[in-house]
């Protein structure tokens, strides 16, 4: 955390920015309290970059909108019923929420919205003390009703009041505790963690969409592992990701020194390291598909574990795991593209192993690329990250082998546009050459020509047409006599 002088200077810079000073003056002139609140205050005090501007006010939503309409035309309701109005002002997007005092009923998935009448009442109902901080503007008065600054200094995540009350108000806060433990590298207060264990079942009232959003935010942090451990240890993960919890009792097939759960966390960390080394701060942000696949790549092992000849085997756990991941991600309401890519990566994550013992033919490399499709780059990372053996010689051998296959893929791609492997004859050309109508026969002919392409690479149009005619003759296809 910054020194007091540095912290106040950081907050002053935010307050002096044009959109913030304009808003503060407008609300003050209208007779309402106005404050920067939550994450922006926390991050400024920690010396972290402030990317979002969240404000709270004593003005009701209609009053907030009326004030904003005098400043900008770019206004929209983020959640009018929840008291939040957004606007774009001087190039900055801001969200302004009326003081809140929400609660959940025992069986409700949505809060019962109630507007509060004081900044102190609003803050004490927030999730954690480190987020229950506000900077009243324009007077520059820091409001800390529950020791948030002290907890920032201690690196502690703690609820403002009794954790039982906080988690009853919004059970999703338990997942947020796990996310902040990773995002800020803070420890969760023992009483708060104990309440997470007691109230884990209450997470069942939260919608799958909200749980998914929190899981994605956790996976997007620099190191999600501490947060994931907290979810598993408190029993929360069992409520929405039981396949991950099951890995803790499943011994891996490479020795007795670690379980599959610990291996999966190591793979996740290594995948993130490789992702950052290869792509840095890409515009698209953290690769959630990659991180989900790394975390879940072995979830098929519990269902496929067999004890054979004094050892443990997990035959076909890749295929089983892909199906389990597809089902779980659907239940968490992930989009179809994410589900497809994650399950494909899990299904293919073992494909490479064995290459180091017997080098693949060019046709095998082509098939590897063809099967991976648009997840090839992510498959490279997953495969490399999946090497967690303590045997240094074995690890180096696998690394060199994968260096070799990536080199061969690049060489073949440069020579023959491998990334878009297609037969040299398309469906229309097949129908014309064989004089056949659309139908299953065209598909069989296309599949045959694709195998020729994968096995032999480009052979040229003339040779391809000759091969197609020969295949058709062998199979009694076509009208040529």
PDB file of C-alpha atoms in Angstrom, residues 19-215:
ATOM      1  CA  UNK A  19     -15.234  14.019 -15.656  1.00  0.00           C
ATOM      2  CA  UNK A  20     -14.974  13.484 -11.891  1.00  0.00           C
ATOM      3  CA  UNK A  21     -14.697  17.154 -10.959  1.00  0.00           C
ATOM      4  CA  UNK A  22     -17.592  17.976 -13.312  1.00  0.00           C
ATOM      5  CA  UNK A  23     -19.830  15.303 -11.757  1.00  0.00           C
ATOM      6  CA  UNK A  24     -18.900  16.258  -8.197  1.00  0.00           C
ATOM      7  CA  UNK A  25     -19.756  19.894  -8.814  1.00  0.00           C
ATOM      8  CA  UNK A  26     -23.058  19.028 -10.531  1.00  0.00           C
ATOM      9  CA  UNK A  27     -24.308  16.796  -7.704  1.00  0.00           C
ATOM     10  CA  UNK A  28     -23.140  19.263  -5.048  1.00  0.00           C
ATOM     11  CA  UNK A  29     -24.970  22.113  -6.823  1.00  0.00           C
ATOM     12  CA  UNK A  30     -28.126  19.964  -6.867  1.00  0.00           C
ATOM     13  CA  UNK A  31     -27.801  19.356  -3.116  1.00  0.00           C
ATOM     14  CA  UNK A  32     -26.858  15.661  -3.137  1.00  0.00           C
ATOM     15  CA  UNK A  33     -23.958  13.726  -1.657  1.00  0.00           C
ATOM     16  CA  UNK A  34     -21.630  12.209  -4.226  1.00  0.00           C
ATOM     17  CA  UNK A  35     -18.693   9.853  -3.697  1.00  0.00           C
ATOM     18  CA  UNK A  36     -16.168   7.703  -5.488  1.00  0.00           C
ATOM     19  CA  UNK A  37     -16.704   4.268  -3.980  1.00  0.00           C
ATOM     20  CA  UNK A  38     -15.406   0.728  -3.714  1.00  0.00           C
ATOM     21  CA  UNK A  39     -12.817  -0.678  -6.091  1.00  0.00           C
ATOM     22  CA  UNK A  40     -11.453   2.622  -7.455  1.00  0.00           C
ATOM     23  CA  UNK A  41     -10.740   3.898  -3.914  1.00  0.00           C
ATOM     24  CA  UNK A  42      -9.220   0.565  -2.887  1.00  0.00           C
ATOM     25  CA  UNK A  43      -6.994   0.375  -5.958  1.00  0.00           C
ATOM     26  CA  UNK A  44      -5.847   3.982  -5.657  1.00  0.00           C
ATOM     27  CA  UNK A  45      -4.835   3.379  -2.041  1.00  0.00           C
ATOM     28  CA  UNK A  46      -2.965   0.224  -3.065  1.00  0.00           C
ATOM     29  CA  UNK A  47      -1.164   2.003  -5.873  1.00  0.00           C
ATOM     30  CA  UNK A  48      -2.905  -0.129  -8.489  1.00  0.00           C
ATOM     31  CA  UNK A  49      -4.218   1.167 -11.787  1.00  0.00           C
ATOM     32  CA  UNK A  50      -7.771   2.530 -11.551  1.00  0.00           C
ATOM     33  CA  UNK A  51      -9.684   1.437 -14.632  1.00  0.00           C
ATOM     34  CA  UNK A  52     -13.333   1.832 -13.606  1.00  0.00           C
ATOM     35  CA  UNK A  53     -15.034   4.813 -12.013  1.00  0.00           C
ATOM     36  CA  UNK A  54     -17.881   3.808  -9.698  1.00  0.00           C
ATOM     37  CA  UNK A  55     -19.811   6.399  -7.735  1.00  0.00           C
ATOM     38  CA  UNK A  56     -22.578   6.416  -5.169  1.00  0.00           C
ATOM     39  CA  UNK A  57     -24.994   9.203  -4.332  1.00  0.00           C
ATOM     40  CA  UNK A  58     -27.889  10.176  -2.120  1.00  0.00           C
ATOM     41  CA  UNK A  59     -29.816  11.123  -5.290  1.00  0.00           C
ATOM     42  CA  UNK A  60     -32.477   8.671  -6.457  1.00  0.00           C
ATOM     43  CA  UNK A  61     -32.120   7.205  -9.987  1.00  0.00           C
ATOM     44  CA  UNK A  62     -34.494   9.722 -11.627  1.00  0.00           C
ATOM     45  CA  UNK A  63     -32.678  12.599  -9.933  1.00  0.00           C
ATOM     46  CA  UNK A  64     -29.305  11.178 -11.031  1.00  0.00           C
ATOM     47  CA  UNK A  65     -30.505  10.936 -14.595  1.00  0.00           C
ATOM     48  CA  UNK A  66     -31.795  14.512 -14.545  1.00  0.00           C
ATOM     49  CA  UNK A  67     -28.380  15.777 -13.390  1.00  0.00           C
ATOM     50  CA  UNK A  68     -26.555  13.731 -16.036  1.00  0.00           C
ATOM     51  CA  UNK A  69     -28.839  15.004 -18.788  1.00  0.00           C
ATOM     52  CA  UNK A  70     -27.500  18.492 -18.155  1.00  0.00           C
ATOM     53  CA  UNK A  71     -23.940  17.217 -18.738  1.00  0.00           C
ATOM     54  CA  UNK A  72     -24.142  14.683 -21.567  1.00  0.00           C
ATOM     55  CA  UNK A  73     -26.516  13.019 -24.013  1.00  0.00           C
ATOM     56  CA  UNK A  74     -24.768   9.665 -23.710  1.00  0.00           C
ATOM     57  CA  UNK A  75     -26.717   8.104 -20.822  1.00  0.00           C
ATOM     58  CA  UNK A  76     -28.089   4.608 -20.320  1.00  0.00           C
ATOM     59  CA  UNK A  77     -29.663   2.497 -17.604  1.00  0.00           C
ATOM     60  CA  UNK A  78     -27.304  -0.220 -16.405  1.00  0.00           C
ATOM     61  CA  UNK A  79     -29.875  -1.335 -13.893  1.00  0.00           C
ATOM     62  CA  UNK A  80     -32.420   1.322 -13.190  1.00  0.00           C
ATOM     63  CA  UNK A  81     -34.362  -0.937 -10.831  1.00  0.00           C
ATOM     64  CA  UNK A  82     -31.133  -1.448  -8.901  1.00  0.00           C
ATOM     65  CA  UNK A  83     -30.403   2.257  -8.827  1.00  0.00           C
ATOM     66  CA  UNK A  84     -27.546   2.376 -11.348  1.00  0.00           C
ATOM     67  CA  UNK A  85     -27.309   4.902 -14.170  1.00  0.00           C
ATOM     68  CA  UNK A  86     -24.317   5.020 -16.536  1.00  0.00           C
ATOM     69  CA  UNK A  87     -22.992   7.774 -18.724  1.00  0.00           C
ATOM     70  CA  UNK A  88     -20.064   8.698 -20.906  1.00  0.00           C
ATOM     71  CA  UNK A  89     -18.545  12.004 -19.958  1.00  0.00           C
ATOM     72  CA  UNK A  90     -15.338  13.511 -21.384  1.00  0.00           C
ATOM     73  CA  UNK A  91     -14.428  10.131 -22.832  1.00  0.00           C
ATOM     74  CA  UNK A  92     -14.868   8.262 -19.529  1.00  0.00           C
ATOM     75  CA  UNK A  93     -17.605   5.738 -18.761  1.00  0.00           C
ATOM     76  CA  UNK A  94     -19.001   6.182 -15.265  1.00  0.00           C
ATOM     77  CA  UNK A  95     -21.617   4.351 -13.213  1.00  0.00           C
ATOM     78  CA  UNK A  96     -23.559   6.101 -10.475  1.00  0.00           C
ATOM     79  CA  UNK A  97     -25.646   4.117  -7.989  1.00  0.00           C
ATOM     80  CA  UNK A  98     -28.048   5.365  -5.367  1.00  0.00           C
ATOM     81  CA  UNK A  99     -27.221   4.413  -1.771  1.00  0.00           C
ATOM     82  CA  UNK A 100     -28.377   0.819  -1.340  1.00  0.00           C
ATOM     83  CA  UNK A 101     -29.595  -1.428   1.487  1.00  0.00           C
ATOM     84  CA  UNK A 102     -30.384  -4.701  -0.348  1.00  0.00           C
ATOM     85  CA  UNK A 103     -31.214  -8.085   1.167  1.00  0.00           C
ATOM     86  CA  UNK A 104     -31.941 -11.584  -0.130  1.00  0.00           C
ATOM     87  CA  UNK A 105     -34.829 -13.693   1.061  1.00  0.00           C
ATOM     88  CA  UNK A 106     -33.965 -17.292   1.868  1.00  0.00           C
ATOM     89  CA  UNK A 107     -35.001 -18.716  -1.496  1.00  0.00           C
ATOM     90  CA  UNK A 108     -34.442 -15.735  -3.798  1.00  0.00           C
ATOM     91  CA  UNK A 109     -31.929 -15.554  -6.645  1.00  0.00           C
ATOM     92  CA  UNK A 110     -32.295 -11.772  -6.822  1.00  0.00           C
ATOM     93  CA  UNK A 111     -31.920  -9.108  -4.132  1.00  0.00           C
ATOM     94  CA  UNK A 112     -34.847  -7.211  -2.706  1.00  0.00           C
ATOM     95  CA  UNK A 113     -33.791  -3.719  -3.731  1.00  0.00           C
ATOM     96  CA  UNK A 114     -34.008  -0.983  -1.141  1.00  0.00           C
ATOM     97  CA  UNK A 115     -32.434   2.457  -1.383  1.00  0.00           C
ATOM     98  CA  UNK A 116     -30.527   3.760   1.631  1.00  0.00           C
ATOM     99  CA  UNK A 117     -30.356   7.246   3.091  1.00  0.00           C
ATOM    100  CA  UNK A 118     -26.688   7.577   4.138  1.00  0.00           C
ATOM    101  CA  UNK A 119     -23.223   6.850   2.832  1.00  0.00           C
ATOM    102  CA  UNK A 120     -22.396   4.999   6.067  1.00  0.00           C
ATOM    103  CA  UNK A 121     -25.427   2.741   5.698  1.00  0.00           C
ATOM    104  CA  UNK A 122     -24.501   2.004   2.091  1.00  0.00           C
ATOM    105  CA  UNK A 123     -20.892   1.121   2.937  1.00  0.00           C
ATOM    106  CA  UNK A 124     -21.669  -1.158   5.857  1.00  0.00           C
ATOM    107  CA  UNK A 125     -23.829  -3.311   3.539  1.00  0.00           C
ATOM    108  CA  UNK A 126     -21.015  -3.849   1.032  1.00  0.00           C
ATOM    109  CA  UNK A 127     -19.180  -7.106   0.562  1.00  0.00           C
ATOM    110  CA  UNK A 128     -15.796  -6.512   2.240  1.00  0.00           C
ATOM    111  CA  UNK A 129     -14.193  -3.803   4.314  1.00  0.00           C
ATOM    112  CA  UNK A 130     -11.587  -3.113   1.634  1.00  0.00           C
ATOM    113  CA  UNK A 131     -14.430  -2.262  -0.752  1.00  0.00           C
ATOM    114  CA  UNK A 132     -16.446  -0.377   1.873  1.00  0.00           C
ATOM    115  CA  UNK A 133     -14.440   2.793   1.306  1.00  0.00           C
ATOM    116  CA  UNK A 134     -15.703   6.028  -0.199  1.00  0.00           C
ATOM    117  CA  UNK A 135     -14.220   9.387  -1.067  1.00  0.00           C
ATOM    118  CA  UNK A 136     -16.849  12.102  -0.669  1.00  0.00           C
ATOM    119  CA  UNK A 137     -16.515  14.728  -3.386  1.00  0.00           C
ATOM    120  CA  UNK A 138     -15.781  17.525  -3.834  1.00  0.00           C
ATOM    121  CA  UNK A 139     -14.743  17.819  -0.145  1.00  0.00           C
ATOM    122  CA  UNK A 140     -12.178  14.974  -0.451  1.00  0.00           C
ATOM    123  CA  UNK A 141     -13.281  13.224   2.756  1.00  0.00           C
ATOM    124  CA  UNK A 142     -12.432   9.530   3.045  1.00  0.00           C
ATOM    125  CA  UNK A 143     -15.244   7.520   4.650  1.00  0.00           C
ATOM    126  CA  UNK A 144     -14.192   4.225   6.253  1.00  0.00           C
ATOM    127  CA  UNK A 145     -16.903   2.778   8.503  1.00  0.00           C
ATOM    128  CA  UNK A 146     -15.446  -0.685   9.111  1.00  0.00           C
ATOM    129  CA  UNK A 147     -11.650  -0.553   9.187  1.00  0.00           C
ATOM    130  CA  UNK A 148     -11.088  -0.995   5.494  1.00  0.00           C
ATOM    131  CA  UNK A 149      -7.818   0.929   5.441  1.00  0.00           C
ATOM    132  CA  UNK A 150      -6.495  -1.204   8.283  1.00  0.00           C
ATOM    133  CA  UNK A 151      -7.416  -4.360   6.371  1.00  0.00           C
ATOM    134  CA  UNK A 152      -5.728  -3.022   3.236  1.00  0.00           C
ATOM    135  CA  UNK A 153      -2.558  -2.552   5.247  1.00  0.00           C
ATOM    136  CA  UNK A 154      -2.889  -6.082   6.657  1.00  0.00           C
ATOM    137  CA  UNK A 155      -3.720  -7.689   3.300  1.00  0.00           C
ATOM    138  CA  UNK A 156      -6.928  -9.069   4.771  1.00  0.00           C
ATOM    139  CA  UNK A 157     -10.348  -9.846   3.272  1.00  0.00           C
ATOM    140  CA  UNK A 158     -13.060  -9.384   5.861  1.00  0.00           C
ATOM    141  CA  UNK A 159     -16.749  -8.536   5.839  1.00  0.00           C
ATOM    142  CA  UNK A 160     -17.795  -5.145   7.295  1.00  0.00           C
ATOM    143  CA  UNK A 161     -20.117  -6.732   9.817  1.00  0.00           C
ATOM    144  CA  UNK A 162     -20.915 -10.311  10.743  1.00  0.00           C
ATOM    145  CA  UNK A 163     -20.058 -12.548   7.759  1.00  0.00           C
ATOM    146  CA  UNK A 164     -23.289 -14.461   8.269  1.00  0.00           C
ATOM    147  CA  UNK A 165     -25.245 -11.283   7.544  1.00  0.00           C
ATOM    148  CA  UNK A 166     -23.109 -10.371   4.543  1.00  0.00           C
ATOM    149  CA  UNK A 167     -23.380 -13.822   2.953  1.00  0.00           C
ATOM    150  CA  UNK A 168     -27.105 -13.929   3.644  1.00  0.00           C
ATOM    151  CA  UNK A 169     -27.492 -10.597   1.873  1.00  0.00           C
ATOM    152  CA  UNK A 170     -25.653 -11.942  -1.185  1.00  0.00           C
ATOM    153  CA  UNK A 171     -24.163 -15.464  -1.220  1.00  0.00           C
ATOM    154  CA  UNK A 172     -22.139 -14.619  -4.326  1.00  0.00           C
ATOM    155  CA  UNK A 173     -19.864 -12.626  -2.028  1.00  0.00           C
ATOM    156  CA  UNK A 174     -18.293 -15.908  -0.971  1.00  0.00           C
ATOM    157  CA  UNK A 175     -17.032 -16.403  -4.520  1.00  0.00           C
ATOM    158  CA  UNK A 176     -15.887 -12.791  -4.602  1.00  0.00           C
ATOM    159  CA  UNK A 177     -13.760 -13.468  -1.511  1.00  0.00           C
ATOM    160  CA  UNK A 178     -11.959 -16.198  -3.433  1.00  0.00           C
ATOM    161  CA  UNK A 179     -11.485 -13.924  -6.422  1.00  0.00           C
ATOM    162  CA  UNK A 180     -10.064 -11.073  -4.351  1.00  0.00           C
ATOM    163  CA  UNK A 181      -7.699 -13.443  -2.565  1.00  0.00           C
ATOM    164  CA  UNK A 182      -6.116 -14.141  -5.952  1.00  0.00           C
ATOM    165  CA  UNK A 183      -6.523 -10.707  -7.485  1.00  0.00           C
ATOM    166  CA  UNK A 184      -5.037  -8.793  -4.538  1.00  0.00           C
ATOM    167  CA  UNK A 185      -2.894 -11.592  -3.052  1.00  0.00           C
ATOM    168  CA  UNK A 186      -4.719 -11.129   0.271  1.00  0.00           C
ATOM    169  CA  UNK A 187      -5.636 -13.663   2.968  1.00  0.00           C
ATOM    170  CA  UNK A 188      -9.255 -14.261   3.952  1.00  0.00           C
ATOM    171  CA  UNK A 189     -10.016 -13.521   7.589  1.00  0.00           C
ATOM    172  CA  UNK A 190     -10.507 -16.801   9.556  1.00  0.00           C
ATOM    173  CA  UNK A 191     -14.026 -15.889  10.725  1.00  0.00           C
ATOM    174  CA  UNK A 192     -15.005 -14.941   7.173  1.00  0.00           C
ATOM    175  CA  UNK A 193     -13.612 -18.222   5.806  1.00  0.00           C
ATOM    176  CA  UNK A 194     -15.426 -20.224   8.485  1.00  0.00           C
ATOM    177  CA  UNK A 195     -18.679 -18.566   7.462  1.00  0.00           C
ATOM    178  CA  UNK A 196     -17.998 -19.507   3.844  1.00  0.00           C
ATOM    179  CA  UNK A 197     -17.913 -23.150   4.946  1.00  0.00           C
ATOM    180  CA  UNK A 198     -21.149 -22.840   6.940  1.00  0.00           C
ATOM    181  CA  UNK A 199     -23.008 -20.998   4.194  1.00  0.00           C
ATOM    182  CA  UNK A 200     -21.688 -22.885   1.143  1.00  0.00           C
ATOM    183  CA  UNK A 201     -25.080 -24.472   0.469  1.00  0.00           C
ATOM    184  CA  UNK A 202     -26.653 -21.029   0.191  1.00  0.00           C
ATOM    185  CA  UNK A 203     -24.766 -20.553  -3.067  1.00  0.00           C
ATOM    186  CA  UNK A 204     -27.434 -22.785  -4.624  1.00  0.00           C
ATOM    187  CA  UNK A 205     -29.866 -19.869  -4.791  1.00  0.00           C
ATOM    188  CA  UNK A 206     -27.504 -17.872  -7.032  1.00  0.00           C
ATOM    189  CA  UNK A 207     -28.051 -18.097 -10.778  1.00  0.00           C
ATOM    190  CA  UNK A 208     -25.608 -20.054 -12.921  1.00  0.00           C
ATOM    191  CA  UNK A 209     -24.866 -16.921 -14.923  1.00  0.00           C
ATOM    192  CA  UNK A 210     -23.656 -14.973 -11.885  1.00  0.00           C
ATOM    193  CA  UNK A 211     -21.532 -17.898 -10.700  1.00  0.00           C
ATOM    194  CA  UNK A 212     -20.016 -18.202 -14.175  1.00  0.00           C
ATOM    195  CA  UNK A 213     -19.141 -14.504 -14.248  1.00  0.00           C
ATOM    196  CA  UNK A 214     -17.332 -14.764 -10.902  1.00  0.00           C
ATOM    197  CA  UNK A 215     -15.471 -17.905 -12.003  1.00  0.00           C
TER     198      UNK A 215
END
